[in-house]
Every structure is written in structure tokens, then in C-alpha cells.
Amino acid sequence: MYCRQCGAEVPVDAEFCSTCGAETGRGKGGASGELVHRVGGLSFRRVLGGFCFVGAVLAFVGIFSAWAEVGGWVSAGISGWDLVSNGTVLGEKVGRETYACLAFAGALIALIGALAVLVFSSNKLFWGALVLGSALAVAGSAWGFSDIDTGGFLGIISVDRGAGLYLTLAGGVIGLTGSLGLRG
């Protein structure tokens, strides 16, 4: 049998795990016949939860970084947040862009879901929030990637895609990949 908390092998008649001290709950389902996968002393589920959290943080930080760089050497940048909150760039009012709102909502939902998965690792609702949020962050940033091209974004001639757009996209992909590994 194996301890459900730490994954250590536990004798069938033991009341407590000799490694972590957790009750085995003889007859109460405290020990399992299944081996808990472990990575460097941590359960694999906890490692994937941390992976998802890193992805969600990257997506969230990407929202506040430059999604579009104007003028080549980042003389002015338009962040995802500018596109969500109707900010002004170079004296021009930037309209609220749907894809940025979608990516922002996704990054926020993924961040909350990832935190909850780390704390309450077995709750399917939080896993669903993580999957949904990561997918929305990917969809919003991919949509933004196609909309922010090098020719005429927001009526500005010289625009390049910024690092924030790539961060949001990469964070969403990392969160989505990790969350699919957590499934089940």
C-alpha cells in the first residue's frame, strides 16, 4: 500500500505513514494500492500545479507589458491593459479591443484557478477554471497576434508585436498544457 499524502510505501497493517506521519486510515481509504507519482519529493500533481501557476503568472504579466511597439525601439508601447481600459497612446485614444479583454479575463481566471489548484488540488471546479482561463488567454492573444500586424494597427504606420503579446500567448499555452496534464 502507498500513503495518499506523500506516496511512500506503507505496510498494510500500519496506522501511520513512517515517512510523513499521516494517518493511513486502515479501512478508511487512507492508504491506496496505487503509487503516487513523485518528482523530487513532491507529488507530480503539485509540480504540474506549479507549472500551471507559472504559466498563469506569465499570461497575467503579459497583459501589462507592451503588446504593440510603436517606433521601432519601443519609443511607445501599447500594453494589453491599454487595449482593455481605453488608454491613450501617443495622444490618441485607444479603443477597447475585444481580444485584449478576452486575454485579460482568461489570464485572471487562469491565475485564480492555478492558485486554487495549488491549494485545493483535487477540486474539479478549479481545474475547469484553469483550463477555461488558459484557453481564453491563448485565444485572446492569438487573436491579438493576428490583429496587431506590421501594417497600420490603430492607424499607426510602424508597429511591431511586443513582448507582452508573446508572454500572454506563451503563458496561456503553458497553463493549458499543464492543466491538461492535471486532468483526472
XYZ file of N, CA and C in Angstrom:
552
model
N 0.843 -1.179 0.000
C 0.000 0.000 0.000
C 0.889 1.243 0.000
N 0.299 2.360 -0.408
C 1.035 3.617 -0.501
C 0.277 4.725 0.223
N 1.016 5.629 0.847
C 0.423 6.766 1.553
C -0.193 7.718 0.533
N -1.434 8.137 0.784
C -2.100 9.065 -0.133
C -1.501 10.467 -0.065
N -0.849 10.808 1.029
C -0.308 12.161 1.177
C 1.072 12.309 0.543
N 1.972 11.352 0.816
C 3.347 11.522 0.326
C 3.760 10.473 -0.698
N 2.998 9.388 -0.838
C 3.309 8.373 -1.826
C 4.275 7.301 -1.366
N 4.718 7.373 -0.103
C 5.669 6.382 0.413
C 4.971 5.034 0.597
N 5.749 3.968 0.473
C 5.191 2.639 0.680
C 4.892 2.450 2.166
N 3.700 1.941 2.469
C 3.238 1.777 3.843
C 2.833 0.317 4.042
N 3.289 -0.325 5.132
C 2.835 -1.692 5.407
C 1.312 -1.722 5.563
N 0.708 -2.810 5.173
C -0.748 -2.925 5.180
C -1.335 -2.716 6.570
N -0.638 -3.155 7.624
C -1.186 -3.052 8.976
C -0.798 -1.758 9.706
N -0.067 -0.834 9.055
C 0.379 0.408 9.709
C -0.782 1.391 9.847
N -0.813 2.084 10.994
C -1.838 3.104 11.217
C -1.372 4.477 10.754
N -0.048 4.691 10.714
C 0.521 5.971 10.292
C 1.624 5.725 9.273
N 1.826 6.676 8.397
C 2.916 6.619 7.423
C 4.223 6.895 8.159
N 5.227 6.059 7.941
C 6.509 6.252 8.619
C 7.304 7.417 8.015
N 6.936 7.892 6.847
C 7.658 8.993 6.201
C 7.110 10.358 6.587
N 5.785 10.534 6.455
C 5.219 11.867 6.710
C 4.342 11.919 7.960
N 4.019 10.765 8.544
C 3.222 10.736 9.766
C 1.723 10.806 9.551
N 1.285 10.812 8.312
C -0.154 10.892 8.032
C -0.837 9.591 8.440
N -2.087 9.714 8.887
C -2.866 8.522 9.219
C -3.113 7.727 7.954
N -2.979 6.415 8.061
C -3.273 5.589 6.895
C -4.759 5.314 6.813
N -5.455 5.452 7.936
C -6.899 5.240 7.946
C -7.259 3.815 7.584
N -6.539 2.876 8.179
C -6.786 1.466 7.862
C -8.269 1.207 7.712
N -8.663 0.869 6.497
C -10.066 0.592 6.216
C -10.864 1.847 5.898
N -10.270 3.028 6.045
C -10.988 4.274 5.768
C -10.526 4.909 4.461
N -9.694 4.252 3.703
C -9.227 4.801 2.433
C -8.030 5.712 2.556
N -7.284 5.633 3.675
C -6.121 6.495 3.857
C -4.918 6.029 3.070
N -4.799 4.727 2.853
C -3.706 4.205 2.047
C -4.302 3.658 0.765
N -3.528 3.694 -0.279
C -4.029 3.299 -1.581
C -3.130 2.226 -2.168
N -3.701 1.385 -2.996
C -2.921 0.388 -3.710
C -2.199 0.991 -4.899
N -2.480 2.264 -5.226
C -1.861 2.924 -6.371
C -0.653 3.741 -5.926
N 0.371 3.733 -6.741
C 1.568 4.512 -6.466
C 1.314 5.970 -6.840
N 1.659 6.879 -5.930
C 1.557 8.308 -6.213
C 2.843 8.721 -6.910
N 2.740 9.306 -8.107
C 3.926 9.735 -8.843
C 4.571 10.908 -8.131
N 5.905 10.874 -8.029
C 6.619 11.894 -7.273
C 7.766 12.449 -8.108
N 8.060 13.727 -7.910
C 9.189 14.383 -8.565
C 9.961 15.114 -7.483
N 11.148 14.640 -7.149
C 11.989 15.302 -6.155
C 11.302 15.546 -4.828
N 10.533 14.600 -4.322
C 9.879 14.751 -3.027
C 8.501 15.384 -3.107
N 8.092 15.863 -4.259
C 6.764 16.463 -4.422
C 5.913 15.555 -5.292
N 4.607 15.572 -5.048
C 3.738 14.784 -5.910
C 3.725 15.416 -7.298
N 3.563 14.597 -8.306
C 3.558 15.071 -9.689
C 2.439 16.082 -9.901
N 1.317 15.884 -9.222
C 0.179 16.805 -9.318
C 0.577 18.191 -8.810
N 1.334 18.248 -7.738
C 1.774 19.525 -7.168
C 2.751 20.218 -8.127
N 3.626 19.441 -8.763
C 4.577 20.006 -9.726
C 3.829 20.588 -10.924
N 2.844 19.846 -11.444
C 2.049 20.363 -12.563
C 1.258 21.596 -12.158
N 0.760 21.617 -10.918
C 0.055 22.798 -10.419
C 0.966 24.014 -10.410
N 2.215 23.825 -10.005
C 3.193 24.916 -10.030
C 3.505 25.363 -11.448
N 3.586 24.411 -12.360
C 3.807 24.700 -13.778
C 2.665 25.563 -14.314
N 1.439 25.200 -13.973
C 0.261 25.970 -14.394
C 0.284 27.367 -13.791
N 0.696 27.467 -12.537
C 0.761 28.765 -11.870
C 1.759 29.681 -12.581
N 2.911 29.144 -12.951
C 3.911 29.937 -13.677
C 3.330 30.420 -15.005
N 2.631 29.534 -15.719
C 2.003 29.924 -16.979
C 0.972 31.020 -16.789
N 0.157 30.897 -15.746
C -0.871 31.907 -15.480
C -0.243 33.248 -15.115
N 0.836 33.218 -14.339
C 1.529 34.467 -13.981
C 2.121 35.119 -15.233
N 2.730 34.322 -16.105
C 3.272 34.867 -17.356
C 2.175 35.520 -18.190
N 1.033 34.845 -18.304
C -0.083 35.408 -19.077
C -0.561 36.712 -18.460
N -0.653 36.746 -17.138
C -1.139 37.945 -16.450
C -0.138 39.096 -16.583
N 1.145 38.817 -16.418
C 2.174 39.851 -16.569
C 2.211 40.352 -18.018
N 2.006 39.444 -18.955
C 1.996 39.819 -20.367
C 0.934 40.843 -20.709
N -0.197 40.808 -20.004
C -1.275 41.775 -20.242
C -0.783 43.196 -19.979
N 0.066 43.364 -18.995
C 0.528 44.697 -18.610
C 1.834 45.095 -19.305
N 2.333 44.245 -20.181
C 3.531 44.548 -20.962
C 3.102 44.987 -22.362
N 4.062 45.476 -23.140
C 3.746 46.008 -24.474
C 3.265 44.913 -25.419
N 2.059 45.079 -25.948
C 1.531 44.180 -26.967
C 1.910 44.682 -28.352
N 2.061 45.982 -28.470
C 2.471 46.586 -29.741
C 3.519 47.641 -29.426
N 4.581 47.631 -30.192
C 5.651 48.605 -30.004
C 5.634 49.563 -31.183
N 5.555 50.840 -30.881
C 5.458 51.869 -31.902
C 6.799 52.572 -32.020
N 7.312 52.679 -33.214
C 8.524 53.451 -33.427
C 9.809 52.664 -33.326
N 9.754 51.379 -33.449
C 10.970 50.568 -33.526
C 11.625 50.261 -32.200
N 12.255 51.238 -31.552
C 12.998 50.994 -30.321
C 12.130 51.231 -29.098
N 10.914 50.823 -29.125
C 9.968 50.932 -28.021
C 9.873 52.373 -27.523
N 9.746 53.294 -28.454
C 9.548 54.684 -28.045
C 8.180 54.832 -27.393
N 7.255 54.014 -27.785
C 5.942 53.965 -27.142
C 5.417 52.547 -27.280
N 4.818 52.052 -26.238
C 4.258 50.713 -26.284
C 2.791 50.741 -25.909
N 2.039 49.873 -26.535
C 0.616 49.743 -26.238
C 0.459 48.412 -25.520
N 0.133 48.460 -24.237
C 0.001 47.217 -23.471
C -1.379 46.618 -23.695
N -1.507 45.364 -23.323
C -2.819 44.730 -23.370
C -3.802 45.468 -22.479
N -3.304 45.992 -21.362
C -4.172 46.740 -20.451
C -4.675 48.024 -21.106
N -3.822 48.699 -21.906
C -4.270 49.881 -22.652
C -5.432 49.522 -23.574
N -5.356 48.342 -24.158
C -6.405 47.899 -25.075
C -7.666 47.465 -24.339
N -7.534 47.127 -23.062
C -8.698 46.752 -22.246
C -9.362 47.992 -21.666
N -8.548 48.944 -21.211
C -9.074 50.066 -20.425
C -9.239 51.376 -21.195
N -9.215 51.321 -22.517
C -9.357 52.539 -23.328
C -8.292 53.569 -23.008
N -7.046 53.146 -22.895
C -5.952 54.063 -22.584
C -5.604 54.962 -23.759
N -4.655 55.858 -23.544
C -4.188 56.725 -24.623
C -2.724 56.427 -24.903
N -2.382 56.379 -26.164
C -1.016 56.131 -26.599
C -0.674 57.181 -27.645
N 0.431 57.887 -27.435
C 0.850 58.962 -28.336
C -0.260 59.987 -28.530
N -1.004 60.250 -27.476
C -2.066 61.242 -27.519
C -3.346 60.771 -28.182
N -3.347 59.562 -28.703
C -4.531 59.011 -29.361
C -5.256 58.070 -28.409
N -6.567 58.154 -28.391
C -7.375 57.259 -27.566
C -7.378 55.875 -28.214
N -7.013 54.881 -27.448
C -7.015 53.506 -27.940
C -8.364 52.899 -27.590
N -9.047 52.354 -28.560
C -10.356 51.748 -28.308
C -10.234 50.448 -27.542
N -11.319 50.051 -26.915
C -11.335 48.774 -26.191
C -11.392 47.650 -27.216
N -10.386 46.815 -27.199
C -10.299 45.707 -28.146
C -10.793 44.428 -27.485
N -11.693 43.732 -28.157
C -12.305 42.525 -27.612
C -11.269 41.455 -27.298
N -10.293 41.272 -28.174
C -9.301 40.219 -27.950
C -8.470 40.476 -26.694
N -8.182 41.745 -26.406
C -7.416 42.058 -25.195
C -8.254 41.799 -23.949
N -9.543 42.128 -24.015
C -10.447 41.836 -22.888
C -10.539 40.332 -22.657
N -10.624 39.574 -23.750
C -10.689 38.117 -23.668
C -9.413 37.559 -23.033
N -8.262 38.046 -23.476
C -6.983 37.580 -22.920
C -6.842 37.980 -21.455
N -7.274 39.199 -21.104
C -7.190 39.658 -19.711
C -8.070 38.794 -18.811
N -9.319 38.576 -19.234
C -10.225 37.733 -18.442
C -9.654 36.325 -18.307
N -9.124 35.789 -19.396
C -8.536 34.457 -19.358
C -7.347 34.366 -18.427
N -6.460 35.355 -18.493
C -5.275 35.352 -17.625
C -5.676 35.451 -16.160
N -6.671 36.279 -15.869
C -7.136 36.431 -14.489
C -7.789 35.144 -13.984
N -8.655 34.542 -14.795
C -9.311 33.279 -14.417
C -8.262 32.177 -14.248
N -7.288 32.119 -15.154
C -6.232 31.103 -15.058
C -5.404 31.287 -13.795
N -5.112 32.535 -13.442
C -4.325 32.808 -12.235
C -5.085 32.368 -10.985
N -6.358 32.703 -10.913
C -7.180 32.286 -9.769
C -7.298 30.765 -9.734
N -7.550 30.154 -10.896
C -7.655 28.696 -10.971
C -6.367 28.001 -10.582
N -5.225 28.543 -11.023
C -3.928 27.932 -10.700
C -3.632 28.021 -9.211
N -3.928 29.166 -8.608
C -3.744 29.304 -7.156
C -4.623 28.307 -6.410
N -5.872 28.190 -6.840
C -6.802 27.275 -6.181
C -6.383 25.822 -6.372
N -5.866 25.480 -7.555
C -5.404 24.110 -7.797
C -4.223 23.781 -6.889
N -3.343 24.759 -6.653
C -2.214 24.526 -5.751
C -2.679 24.294 -4.319
N -3.723 25.009 -3.904
C -4.212 24.893 -2.531
C -5.159 23.705 -2.378
N -6.122 23.580 -3.281
C -7.122 22.504 -3.227
C -6.930 21.633 -4.452
N -5.938 20.781 -4.437
C -5.504 20.098 -5.656
C -6.530 19.165 -6.284
N -7.532 18.720 -5.553
C -8.426 17.731 -6.142
C -9.763 18.304 -6.607
N -9.953 19.601 -6.552
C -11.238 20.187 -6.904
C -11.359 20.382 -8.413
N -12.351 19.724 -9.024
C -12.551 19.778 -10.477
C -13.000 21.158 -10.945
N -13.708 21.909 -10.097
C -14.161 23.250 -10.464
C -12.961 24.158 -10.727
N -11.962 24.106 -9.864
C -10.774 24.939 -10.037
C -9.963 24.486 -11.244
N -9.917 23.177 -11.471
C -9.236 22.662 -12.655
C -9.931 23.194 -13.901
N -11.263 23.195 -13.901
C -12.024 23.727 -15.034
C -11.762 25.204 -15.248
N -11.655 25.967 -14.153
C -11.350 27.402 -14.260
C -9.964 27.604 -14.863
N -9.025 26.776 -14.477
C -7.667 26.867 -15.013
C -7.652 26.578 -16.510
N -8.359 25.530 -16.920
C -8.428 25.183 -18.344
C -9.108 26.300 -19.129
N -10.259 26.763 -18.635
C -11.006 27.823 -19.316
C -10.174 29.101 -19.413
N -9.584 29.518 -18.300
C -8.784 30.739 -18.295
C -7.592 30.660 -19.230
N -6.892 29.538 -19.202
C -5.729 29.377 -20.082
C -6.150 29.391 -21.547
N -7.257 28.719 -21.848
C -7.753 28.692 -23.227
C -8.164 30.089 -23.690
N -8.816 30.857 -22.819
C -9.206 32.226 -23.173
C -7.980 33.114 -23.376
N -6.965 32.950 -22.537
C -5.729 33.732 -22.697
C -5.057 33.407 -24.028
N -5.042 32.125 -24.395
C -4.467 31.723 -25.681
C -5.292 32.300 -26.828
N -6.617 32.162 -26.738
C -7.488 32.652 -27.813
C -7.369 34.165 -27.983
N -7.414 34.908 -26.880
C -7.329 36.365 -26.954
C -6.000 36.852 -27.494
N -4.910 36.240 -27.033
C -3.598 36.693 -27.505
C -3.338 36.240 -28.943
N -3.843 35.071 -29.331
C -3.697 34.635 -30.726
C -4.496 35.557 -31.651
N -5.683 35.949 -31.224
C -6.499 36.896 -31.983
C -5.766 38.236 -32.079
N -5.195 38.680 -30.968
C -4.412 39.915 -30.968
C -3.188 39.808 -31.859
N -2.561 38.629 -31.874
C -1.386 38.401 -32.708
C -1.734 38.604 -34.175
N -2.916 38.121 -34.573
C -3.322 38.291 -35.969
C -3.777 39.719 -36.255
N -4.305 40.419 -35.252
C -4.795 41.781 -35.457
C -3.664 42.812 -35.442
N -2.685 42.583 -34.582
C -1.552 43.515 -34.499
C -0.523 43.064 -35.525
N -0.604 43.643 -36.675
C 0.365 43.299 -37.709
C 1.303 44.480 -37.909
N 2.200 44.350 -38.820
C 3.180 45.417 -39.015
C 2.690 46.500 -39.967
N 1.447 46.475 -40.347
C 0.975 47.489 -41.284
C -0.324 48.135 -40.861
N -0.256 49.195 -40.098
C -1.424 50.021 -39.877
C -2.292 49.679 -38.690
N -1.767 49.111 -37.630
C -2.551 48.854 -36.423
C -2.932 50.181 -35.792
N -4.200 50.399 -35.533
C -4.740 51.629 -34.951
C -4.359 52.872 -35.751
N -4.161 52.700 -37.053
C -3.823 53.829 -37.906
C -2.384 54.286 -37.788
N -1.548 53.519 -37.101
C -0.134 53.874 -36.937
C 0.659 53.064 -37.956
N 1.573 53.688 -38.628
C 2.289 53.028 -39.715
C 3.269 51.963 -39.224
N 4.183 52.307 -38.322
C 5.246 51.398 -37.912
C 4.933 50.768 -36.551
N 4.408 49.568 -36.582
C 4.044 48.862 -35.351
C 4.615 47.449 -35.404
N 5.236 47.036 -34.322
C 5.723 45.663 -34.188
C 4.994 44.999 -33.034
N 4.892 43.687 -33.093
C 4.293 42.950 -31.977
C 5.243 43.034 -30.788
N 4.686 43.287 -29.614
C 5.503 43.446 -28.419
C 5.676 42.158 -27.639
N 6.607 42.188 -26.707
C 6.925 41.018 -25.882
C 5.744 40.593 -25.019
N 4.910 41.545 -24.600
C 3.756 41.215 -23.768
C 2.784 40.282 -24.458
N 2.619 40.470 -25.758
C 1.740 39.595 -26.533
C 2.282 38.171 -26.530
N 3.586 38.040 -26.717
C 4.218 36.718 -26.693
C 4.154 36.097 -25.291
N 4.341 36.918 -24.257
C 4.254 36.421 -22.876
C 2.864 35.881 -22.571
N 1.839 36.634 -22.972
C 0.467 36.201 -22.718
C 0.164 34.909 -23.458
N 0.578 34.837 -24.711
C 0.358 33.630 -25.504
C 1.103 32.436 -24.906
N 2.382 32.621 -24.578
C 3.178 31.532 -24.001
C 2.630 31.108 -22.641
N 2.257 32.073 -21.811
C 1.688 31.747 -20.501
C 0.404 30.953 -20.613
N -0.450 31.340 -21.560
C -1.690 30.596 -21.776
C -1.428 29.176 -22.238
N -0.469 29.018 -23.143
C -0.124 27.680 -23.640
C 0.461 26.825 -22.514
N 1.346 27.404 -21.704
C 1.933 26.668 -20.574
C 0.847 26.261 -19.582
N -0.038 27.196 -19.249
C -1.130 26.888 -18.327
C -2.055 25.816 -18.869
N -2.370 25.902 -20.154
C -3.259 24.920 -20.776
C -2.603 23.546 -20.835
N -1.341 23.503 -21.212
C -0.614 22.229 -21.275
C -0.532 21.574 -19.895
N -0.168 22.362 -18.897
C -0.083 21.824 -17.539
C -1.424 21.381 -17.004
N -2.469 22.152 -17.294
C -3.791 21.805 -16.772
C -4.324 20.534 -17.412
N -3.998 20.302 -18.667
C -4.433 19.060 -19.301
C -3.698 17.867 -18.703
N -2.471 18.084 -18.226
C -1.741 17.036 -17.515
C -2.338 16.744 -16.149
N -3.003 17.741 -15.554
C -3.635 17.570 -14.238
C -4.962 16.835 -14.320
N -5.510 16.739 -15.503
C -6.842 16.153 -15.686
C -6.897 14.770 -15.054
N -8.008 14.525 -14.392
C -8.233 13.196 -13.837
C -7.830 13.010 -12.450
